[in-house]
Amino acid sequence: MNARSGFLFCADPLRSSRPDPEFSGELAAARAAGGRIALLDHDALLAGDATRAVARVARDSGPYWYRGWMIPSARYAELEAALVARGCALLTGAVGYRRAHELPGWYAEFDGMTPRSLWCAMGPEAPPPAVDELARLAAPLGAGPGIVKDFVKSRKHEWHEACYVPELADRQQLASVVERFVELQGPFLAGGLVLRSFEPFVTGGEARVWWVDGEAVLVTAHPDTPDRHPVPELPSLREAVGRLGLRWVTTDLALREDGVWRVVEVGDGQVSGLPAGAEAGDLFAALAAAGRRWPPPWPVGLQQPQSAASTGAVSGSGARRSPPSQVP
């Protein structure tokens, strides 16, 4: 395998021989860090043709960081298999990707640092749970406002109709928001349904921390608020990220009204967005160095996360009085 770190970027959907222009700045940073570049046909991957998606990746060309648009966990596993068939590998394996990308995978390590949540499994386009089922799911959260989302995303732009529940104990109100959320997500509903306790955050925006092999290598604004740059406290967060044991992740942090920093979201770094105007040089330099440490310094993502079919306490998007942020 090639000793240089590899970066697998999304190809331009209109011309598959060139990179997607949305990632041009990051691609330049990857090249400046000495990375070799390969292109992925993201549309082909989502359509279920992983072999065609990686057709432009040279055989036996080494391990890669993926960098591009979000990929459903099942499709990511197909991507990993298609690369292995070409003698390549992903530096974040499919199990590790799911663990960071979906709520049930990362919650246990951040319990107590993030709003309480509960979840249940649901397939895409499945009917929402019955009113009684929802009431049982929400009961441990107690009375008060809450947030509805799936394992990956919320409908923050439909805040009042499909995201925010003013009173979780109001069975009909909760069922109405869930029903609308499920309807709008349709075939894109990821993993299952999540109910989260609402926590009020200050209006200073969120911070996104980029972690590579357990170290914070970059702190940026959140893409939703690129002009706001809060400075979070990281010591206790570093321990939780270390316990998670994944190579490239992001954590979104917001300051609660009582002055406590809270984890809003954890995500796989490969599909987390940089805010407009962010300098990516330090991030890609760290990734290039980490990519040369192959095999990785610890068993990455080999522990299968708790089954999505189970129900348990978990947290996801930060609840607040304005729409919560999401990993892009």
mmCIF file of C-alpha atoms in Angstrom, residues 4-301:
data_model
loop_
_atom_site.group_PDB
_atom_site.id
_atom_site.type_symbol
_atom_site.label_atom_id
_atom_site.label_comp_id
_atom_site.label_asym_id
_atom_site.label_seq_id
_atom_site.Cartn_x
_atom_site.Cartn_y
_atom_site.Cartn_z
ATOM 1 C CA ARG A 4 1.148 8.578 1.639
ATOM 2 C CA SER A 5 -2.171 9.276 3.312
ATOM 3 C CA GLY A 6 -5.135 8.944 1.005
ATOM 4 C CA PHE A 7 -8.246 11.132 0.829
ATOM 5 C CA LEU A 8 -11.313 9.869 -0.967
ATOM 6 C CA PHE A 9 -13.320 12.925 -2.053
ATOM 7 C CA CYS A 10 -16.691 13.032 -3.745
ATOM 8 C CA ALA A 11 -16.555 13.511 -7.494
ATOM 9 C CA ASP A 12 -18.423 16.277 -9.283
ATOM 10 C CA PRO A 13 -21.860 14.790 -10.041
ATOM 11 C CA LEU A 14 -21.792 16.530 -13.436
ATOM 12 C CA ARG A 15 -18.298 15.395 -14.369
ATOM 13 C CA SER A 16 -17.070 12.361 -12.472
ATOM 14 C CA SER A 17 -13.443 12.829 -13.507
ATOM 15 C CA ARG A 18 -13.051 15.926 -11.339
ATOM 16 C CA PRO A 19 -13.656 16.614 -7.631
ATOM 17 C CA ASP A 20 -16.890 18.105 -6.375
ATOM 18 C CA PRO A 21 -16.240 21.868 -6.320
ATOM 19 C CA GLU A 22 -17.937 22.106 -2.920
ATOM 20 C CA PHE A 23 -14.793 20.530 -1.443
ATOM 21 C CA SER A 24 -12.190 22.397 -3.495
ATOM 22 C CA GLY A 25 -10.670 24.212 -0.523
ATOM 23 C CA GLU A 26 -10.373 21.052 1.531
ATOM 24 C CA LEU A 27 -8.934 19.126 -1.393
ATOM 25 C CA ALA A 28 -6.252 21.797 -1.751
ATOM 26 C CA ALA A 29 -5.466 21.453 1.972
ATOM 27 C CA ALA A 30 -5.227 17.671 1.614
ATOM 28 C CA ARG A 31 -2.814 18.027 -1.288
ATOM 29 C CA ALA A 32 -0.754 20.594 0.602
ATOM 30 C CA ALA A 33 -0.454 18.069 3.439
ATOM 31 C CA GLY A 34 0.998 15.535 0.990
ATOM 32 C CA GLY A 35 -2.149 13.477 0.600
ATOM 33 C CA ARG A 36 -2.991 11.490 -2.495
ATOM 34 C CA ILE A 37 -6.459 12.038 -3.876
ATOM 35 C CA ALA A 38 -9.032 9.600 -5.202
ATOM 36 C CA LEU A 39 -12.614 10.226 -6.269
ATOM 37 C CA LEU A 40 -15.872 8.559 -5.255
ATOM 38 C CA ASP A 41 -19.092 8.573 -7.269
ATOM 39 C CA HIS A 42 -21.415 9.448 -4.401
ATOM 40 C CA ASP A 43 -24.563 9.132 -6.510
ATOM 41 C CA ALA A 44 -23.628 5.609 -7.608
ATOM 42 C CA LEU A 45 -22.953 4.618 -4.001
ATOM 43 C CA LEU A 46 -26.348 5.884 -2.818
ATOM 44 C CA ALA A 47 -27.965 4.062 -5.739
ATOM 45 C CA GLY A 48 -26.491 0.789 -4.476
ATOM 46 C CA ASP A 49 -23.651 0.355 -6.978
ATOM 47 C CA ALA A 50 -20.583 0.521 -4.753
ATOM 48 C CA THR A 51 -18.399 -1.153 -7.375
ATOM 49 C CA ARG A 52 -19.067 1.625 -9.864
ATOM 50 C CA ALA A 53 -18.724 4.217 -7.103
ATOM 51 C CA VAL A 54 -15.068 3.270 -6.494
ATOM 52 C CA ALA A 55 -14.137 2.519 -10.104
ATOM 53 C CA ARG A 56 -11.748 5.501 -10.197
ATOM 54 C CA VAL A 57 -9.853 4.384 -7.076
ATOM 55 C CA ALA A 58 -6.554 2.774 -8.053
ATOM 56 C CA ARG A 59 -6.170 -0.829 -6.953
ATOM 57 C CA ASP A 60 -3.867 -1.460 -3.976
ATOM 58 C CA SER A 61 -3.518 2.285 -3.465
ATOM 59 C CA GLY A 62 -3.652 2.179 0.315
ATOM 60 C CA PRO A 63 -5.973 3.283 3.133
ATOM 61 C CA TYR A 64 -8.197 6.342 2.737
ATOM 62 C CA TRP A 65 -10.001 8.916 4.769
ATOM 63 C CA TYR A 66 -13.369 9.543 3.157
ATOM 64 C CA ARG A 67 -14.290 13.220 2.851
ATOM 65 C CA GLY A 68 -17.588 14.236 1.377
ATOM 66 C CA TRP A 69 -21.328 14.138 1.624
ATOM 67 C CA MET A 70 -23.154 12.123 4.238
ATOM 68 C CA ILE A 71 -23.511 8.385 3.585
ATOM 69 C CA PRO A 72 -26.101 6.120 5.261
ATOM 70 C CA SER A 73 -24.387 3.579 7.472
ATOM 71 C CA ALA A 74 -25.440 0.582 5.353
ATOM 72 C CA ARG A 75 -24.086 2.217 2.199
ATOM 73 C CA TYR A 76 -20.844 3.023 4.008
ATOM 74 C CA ALA A 77 -20.428 -0.673 4.775
ATOM 75 C CA GLU A 78 -20.872 -1.377 1.051
ATOM 76 C CA LEU A 79 -18.247 1.255 0.277
ATOM 77 C CA GLU A 80 -15.823 -0.397 2.673
ATOM 78 C CA ALA A 81 -16.383 -3.808 1.055
ATOM 79 C CA ALA A 82 -15.934 -2.399 -2.455
ATOM 80 C CA LEU A 83 -12.628 -0.794 -1.474
ATOM 81 C CA VAL A 84 -11.397 -3.980 0.163
ATOM 82 C CA ALA A 85 -12.147 -5.789 -3.098
ATOM 83 C CA ARG A 86 -9.780 -3.335 -4.811
ATOM 84 C CA GLY A 87 -7.032 -3.939 -2.238
ATOM 85 C CA CYS A 88 -7.741 -0.699 -0.373
ATOM 86 C CA ALA A 89 -9.196 0.210 3.009
ATOM 87 C CA LEU A 90 -10.962 2.966 4.888
ATOM 88 C CA LEU A 91 -9.192 4.510 7.869
ATOM 89 C CA THR A 92 -12.588 4.623 9.585
ATOM 90 C CA GLY A 93 -14.252 1.250 9.190
ATOM 91 C CA ALA A 94 -17.971 0.701 8.790
ATOM 92 C CA VAL A 95 -18.577 -0.216 12.448
ATOM 93 C CA GLY A 96 -16.697 2.856 13.630
ATOM 94 C CA TYR A 97 -18.538 5.079 11.169
ATOM 95 C CA ARG A 98 -21.929 3.911 12.416
ATOM 96 C CA ARG A 99 -20.834 4.379 16.013
ATOM 97 C CA ALA A 100 -19.980 8.046 15.482
ATOM 98 C CA HIS A 101 -22.668 8.782 12.894
ATOM 99 C CA GLU A 102 -25.687 7.365 14.700
ATOM 100 C CA LEU A 103 -26.909 8.297 18.134
ATOM 101 C CA PRO A 104 -26.962 4.851 19.761
ATOM 102 C CA GLY A 105 -23.279 4.363 19.046
ATOM 103 C CA TRP A 106 -21.853 7.300 20.959
ATOM 104 C CA TYR A 107 -24.285 8.123 23.731
ATOM 105 C CA ALA A 108 -22.899 5.926 26.516
ATOM 106 C CA GLU A 109 -19.520 7.660 26.426
ATOM 107 C CA PHE A 110 -21.123 11.115 26.770
ATOM 108 C CA ASP A 111 -23.853 10.253 29.266
ATOM 109 C CA GLY A 112 -24.247 13.145 31.681
ATOM 110 C CA MET A 113 -22.618 15.594 29.276
ATOM 111 C CA THR A 114 -25.517 15.856 26.843
ATOM 112 C CA PRO A 115 -29.320 16.165 27.046
ATOM 113 C CA ARG A 116 -31.065 12.943 28.076
ATOM 114 C CA SER A 117 -32.740 11.060 25.263
ATOM 115 C CA LEU A 118 -34.491 7.804 24.498
ATOM 116 C CA TRP A 119 -34.889 6.037 21.192
ATOM 117 C CA CYS A 120 -36.601 3.204 19.385
ATOM 118 C CA ALA A 121 -35.779 1.565 16.062
ATOM 119 C CA MET A 122 -37.786 2.434 12.941
ATOM 120 C CA GLY A 123 -37.314 1.635 9.288
ATOM 121 C CA PRO A 124 -37.638 4.269 6.557
ATOM 122 C CA GLU A 125 -41.252 5.041 5.698
ATOM 123 C CA ALA A 126 -42.523 2.881 8.569
ATOM 124 C CA PRO A 127 -45.587 4.244 10.378
ATOM 125 C CA PRO A 128 -44.825 6.218 13.538
ATOM 126 C CA PRO A 129 -45.273 4.504 16.896
ATOM 127 C CA ALA A 130 -48.765 4.546 18.371
ATOM 128 C CA VAL A 131 -49.679 7.186 20.939
ATOM 129 C CA ASP A 132 -49.338 4.733 23.832
ATOM 130 C CA GLU A 133 -45.932 3.557 22.617
ATOM 131 C CA LEU A 134 -44.697 7.137 22.371
ATOM 132 C CA ALA A 135 -45.968 7.906 25.844
ATOM 133 C CA ARG A 136 -44.086 4.917 27.256
ATOM 134 C CA LEU A 137 -40.928 5.944 25.416
ATOM 135 C CA ALA A 138 -41.104 9.529 26.657
ATOM 136 C CA ALA A 139 -42.117 8.739 30.246
ATOM 137 C CA PRO A 140 -38.580 8.427 31.719
ATOM 138 C CA LEU A 141 -37.770 11.923 30.444
ATOM 139 C CA GLY A 142 -40.496 13.377 32.630
ATOM 140 C CA ALA A 143 -42.610 16.434 32.007
ATOM 141 C CA GLY A 144 -41.273 19.374 30.048
ATOM 142 C CA PRO A 145 -40.306 20.243 26.486
ATOM 143 C CA GLY A 146 -38.428 17.950 24.159
ATOM 144 C CA ILE A 147 -37.012 17.404 20.695
ATOM 145 C CA VAL A 148 -37.854 14.811 18.039
ATOM 146 C CA LYS A 149 -35.215 13.533 15.610
ATOM 147 C CA ASP A 150 -33.898 10.338 14.103
ATOM 148 C CA PHE A 151 -30.539 8.703 14.764
ATOM 149 C CA VAL A 152 -28.769 11.295 12.577
ATOM 150 C CA LYS A 153 -30.903 14.328 11.765
ATOM 151 C CA SER A 154 -33.742 16.533 12.932
ATOM 152 C CA ARG A 155 -36.202 18.680 11.005
ATOM 153 C CA LYS A 156 -34.908 21.882 12.569
ATOM 154 C CA HIS A 157 -36.249 24.013 9.733
ATOM 155 C CA GLU A 158 -39.734 22.777 10.598
ATOM 156 C CA TRP A 159 -39.121 23.540 14.259
ATOM 157 C CA HIS A 160 -42.654 23.853 15.581
ATOM 158 C CA GLU A 161 -44.365 21.249 13.419
ATOM 159 C CA ALA A 162 -41.759 18.466 13.248
ATOM 160 C CA CYS A 163 -39.039 19.035 15.845
ATOM 161 C CA TYR A 164 -39.968 20.827 19.076
ATOM 162 C CA VAL A 165 -42.504 19.400 21.535
ATOM 163 C CA PRO A 166 -43.571 22.006 24.129
ATOM 164 C CA GLU A 167 -44.680 19.300 26.576
ATOM 165 C CA LEU A 168 -43.576 15.673 26.292
ATOM 166 C CA ALA A 169 -46.283 14.595 28.726
ATOM 167 C CA ASP A 170 -48.950 15.861 26.321
ATOM 168 C CA ARG A 171 -49.587 12.605 24.452
ATOM 169 C CA GLN A 172 -51.455 14.110 21.518
ATOM 170 C CA GLN A 173 -48.984 16.946 21.082
ATOM 171 C CA LEU A 174 -46.062 14.518 21.085
ATOM 172 C CA ALA A 175 -47.802 12.180 18.627
ATOM 173 C CA SER A 176 -48.577 15.082 16.287
ATOM 174 C CA VAL A 177 -44.956 16.248 16.111
ATOM 175 C CA VAL A 178 -43.644 12.701 15.686
ATOM 176 C CA GLU A 179 -46.152 11.939 12.947
ATOM 177 C CA ARG A 180 -45.161 15.048 11.012
ATOM 178 C CA PHE A 181 -41.448 14.340 11.513
ATOM 179 C CA VAL A 182 -41.801 10.785 10.199
ATOM 180 C CA GLU A 183 -43.856 12.014 7.257
ATOM 181 C CA LEU A 184 -41.248 14.610 6.259
ATOM 182 C CA GLN A 185 -38.278 12.272 6.695
ATOM 183 C CA GLY A 186 -39.935 9.611 4.556
ATOM 184 C CA PRO A 187 -37.332 7.321 2.956
ATOM 185 C CA PHE A 188 -34.507 9.309 4.564
ATOM 186 C CA LEU A 189 -35.372 8.438 8.149
ATOM 187 C CA ALA A 190 -32.137 7.093 9.641
ATOM 188 C CA GLY A 191 -32.175 4.233 12.110
ATOM 189 C CA GLY A 192 -35.045 5.146 14.352
ATOM 190 C CA LEU A 193 -36.845 7.760 16.395
ATOM 191 C CA VAL A 194 -35.191 9.781 19.166
ATOM 192 C CA LEU A 195 -36.844 11.858 21.884
ATOM 193 C CA ARG A 196 -34.591 14.308 23.705
ATOM 194 C CA SER A 197 -35.020 16.531 26.719
ATOM 195 C CA PHE A 198 -34.963 20.204 25.868
ATOM 196 C CA GLU A 199 -32.130 22.294 27.324
ATOM 197 C CA PRO A 200 -31.968 26.084 26.878
ATOM 198 C CA PHE A 201 -28.691 27.290 25.384
ATOM 199 C CA VAL A 202 -27.342 30.806 25.110
ATOM 200 C CA THR A 203 -27.459 32.514 21.730
ATOM 201 C CA GLY A 204 -23.703 32.645 21.136
ATOM 202 C CA GLY A 205 -23.668 29.765 18.658
ATOM 203 C CA GLU A 206 -22.063 26.343 18.832
ATOM 204 C CA ALA A 207 -18.451 25.279 18.624
ATOM 205 C CA ARG A 208 -17.387 22.292 16.540
ATOM 206 C CA VAL A 209 -14.295 20.477 17.805
ATOM 207 C CA TRP A 210 -12.396 18.240 15.400
ATOM 208 C CA TRP A 211 -10.641 15.257 17.009
ATOM 209 C CA VAL A 212 -8.004 13.073 15.344
ATOM 210 C CA ASP A 213 -6.737 10.048 17.270
ATOM 211 C CA GLY A 214 -8.137 11.470 20.485
ATOM 212 C CA GLU A 215 -6.610 14.950 20.187
ATOM 213 C CA ALA A 216 -8.438 18.191 19.448
ATOM 214 C CA VAL A 217 -6.700 19.501 16.323
ATOM 215 C CA LEU A 218 -9.148 22.242 15.336
ATOM 216 C CA VAL A 219 -11.994 24.238 16.879
ATOM 217 C CA THR A 220 -14.344 26.025 14.500
ATOM 218 C CA ALA A 221 -17.712 27.664 14.516
ATOM 219 C CA HIS A 222 -20.670 25.485 13.612
ATOM 220 C CA PRO A 223 -21.619 25.717 9.911
ATOM 221 C CA ASP A 224 -25.039 27.108 10.888
ATOM 222 C CA THR A 225 -23.421 30.051 12.714
ATOM 223 C CA PRO A 226 -20.097 30.649 10.938
ATOM 224 C CA ASP A 227 -19.765 34.182 12.315
ATOM 225 C CA ARG A 228 -19.885 33.055 15.959
ATOM 226 C CA HIS A 229 -16.832 31.535 17.603
ATOM 227 C CA PRO A 230 -17.461 30.364 21.182
ATOM 228 C CA VAL A 231 -14.493 28.884 23.016
ATOM 229 C CA PRO A 232 -15.525 25.676 24.800
ATOM 230 C CA GLU A 233 -13.918 23.872 27.716
ATOM 231 C CA LEU A 234 -12.402 20.549 26.597
ATOM 232 C CA PRO A 235 -10.729 18.554 29.449
ATOM 233 C CA SER A 236 -13.657 16.297 30.384
ATOM 234 C CA LEU A 237 -14.672 16.037 26.752
ATOM 235 C CA ARG A 238 -11.234 14.713 25.826
ATOM 236 C CA GLU A 239 -11.751 11.761 28.175
ATOM 237 C CA ALA A 240 -15.104 10.914 26.592
ATOM 238 C CA VAL A 241 -13.677 11.122 23.080
ATOM 239 C CA GLY A 242 -10.852 8.847 24.159
ATOM 240 C CA ARG A 243 -13.329 6.304 25.488
ATOM 241 C CA LEU A 244 -15.190 6.401 22.203
ATOM 242 C CA GLY A 245 -11.988 5.140 20.571
ATOM 243 C CA LEU A 246 -12.592 6.432 17.038
ATOM 244 C CA ARG A 247 -9.999 8.102 14.870
ATOM 245 C CA TRP A 248 -11.741 11.140 13.363
ATOM 246 C CA VAL A 249 -14.816 12.561 15.050
ATOM 247 C CA THR A 250 -16.435 15.906 15.748
ATOM 248 C CA THR A 251 -18.253 17.167 18.808
ATOM 249 C CA ASP A 252 -20.631 20.115 18.710
ATOM 250 C CA LEU A 253 -20.794 22.063 21.947
ATOM 251 C CA ALA A 254 -23.144 24.742 23.226
ATOM 252 C CA LEU A 255 -23.229 26.758 26.442
ATOM 253 C CA ARG A 256 -26.317 26.116 28.511
ATOM 254 C CA GLU A 257 -27.963 29.088 30.189
ATOM 255 C CA ASP A 258 -26.564 27.990 33.571
ATOM 256 C CA GLY A 259 -23.000 28.290 32.228
ATOM 257 C CA VAL A 260 -22.337 24.582 31.634
ATOM 258 C CA TRP A 261 -20.914 23.411 28.285
ATOM 259 C CA ARG A 262 -22.985 20.609 26.801
ATOM 260 C CA VAL A 263 -22.411 18.164 23.975
ATOM 261 C CA VAL A 264 -25.004 18.883 21.313
ATOM 262 C CA GLU A 265 -23.926 16.253 18.803
ATOM 263 C CA VAL A 266 -21.160 13.793 18.020
ATOM 264 C CA GLY A 267 -20.422 12.963 14.410
ATOM 265 C CA ASP A 268 -18.051 11.133 12.136
ATOM 266 C CA GLY A 269 -15.500 13.709 11.022
ATOM 267 C CA GLN A 270 -15.523 12.480 7.439
ATOM 268 C CA VAL A 271 -19.044 13.827 6.877
ATOM 269 C CA SER A 272 -19.037 16.776 9.284
ATOM 270 C CA GLY A 273 -19.119 20.185 7.633
ATOM 271 C CA LEU A 274 -16.566 22.933 8.028
ATOM 272 C CA PRO A 275 -18.069 26.414 8.354
ATOM 273 C CA ALA A 276 -17.632 28.896 5.538
ATOM 274 C CA GLY A 277 -14.225 30.540 5.641
ATOM 275 C CA ALA A 278 -12.639 28.010 8.019
ATOM 276 C CA GLU A 279 -8.950 27.257 7.490
ATOM 277 C CA ALA A 280 -8.565 23.515 6.952
ATOM 278 C CA GLY A 281 -4.767 23.283 6.806
ATOM 279 C CA ASP A 282 -4.174 22.133 10.383
ATOM 280 C CA LEU A 283 -6.946 19.563 10.164
ATOM 281 C CA PHE A 284 -5.655 17.934 7.002
ATOM 282 C CA ALA A 285 -2.069 18.034 8.229
ATOM 283 C CA ALA A 286 -3.193 16.089 11.309
ATOM 284 C CA LEU A 287 -5.175 13.654 9.167
ATOM 285 C CA ALA A 288 -2.241 13.120 6.820
ATOM 286 C CA ALA A 289 0.006 12.289 9.767
ATOM 287 C CA ALA A 290 -2.627 10.026 11.328
ATOM 288 C CA GLY A 291 -3.226 8.245 8.039
ATOM 289 C CA ARG A 292 0.400 7.169 7.966
ATOM 290 C CA ARG A 293 -0.175 5.417 11.292
ATOM 291 C CA TRP A 294 -1.666 2.316 9.724
ATOM 292 C CA PRO A 295 -2.700 0.003 11.283
ATOM 293 C CA PRO A 296 -4.214 2.512 13.739
ATOM 294 C CA PRO A 297 -2.817 3.049 17.254
ATOM 295 C CA TRP A 298 -5.777 1.309 18.899
ATOM 296 C CA PRO A 299 -8.550 -1.043 17.749
ATOM 297 C CA VAL A 300 -10.829 1.430 16.022
ATOM 298 C CA GLY A 301 -14.578 0.913 16.183
#
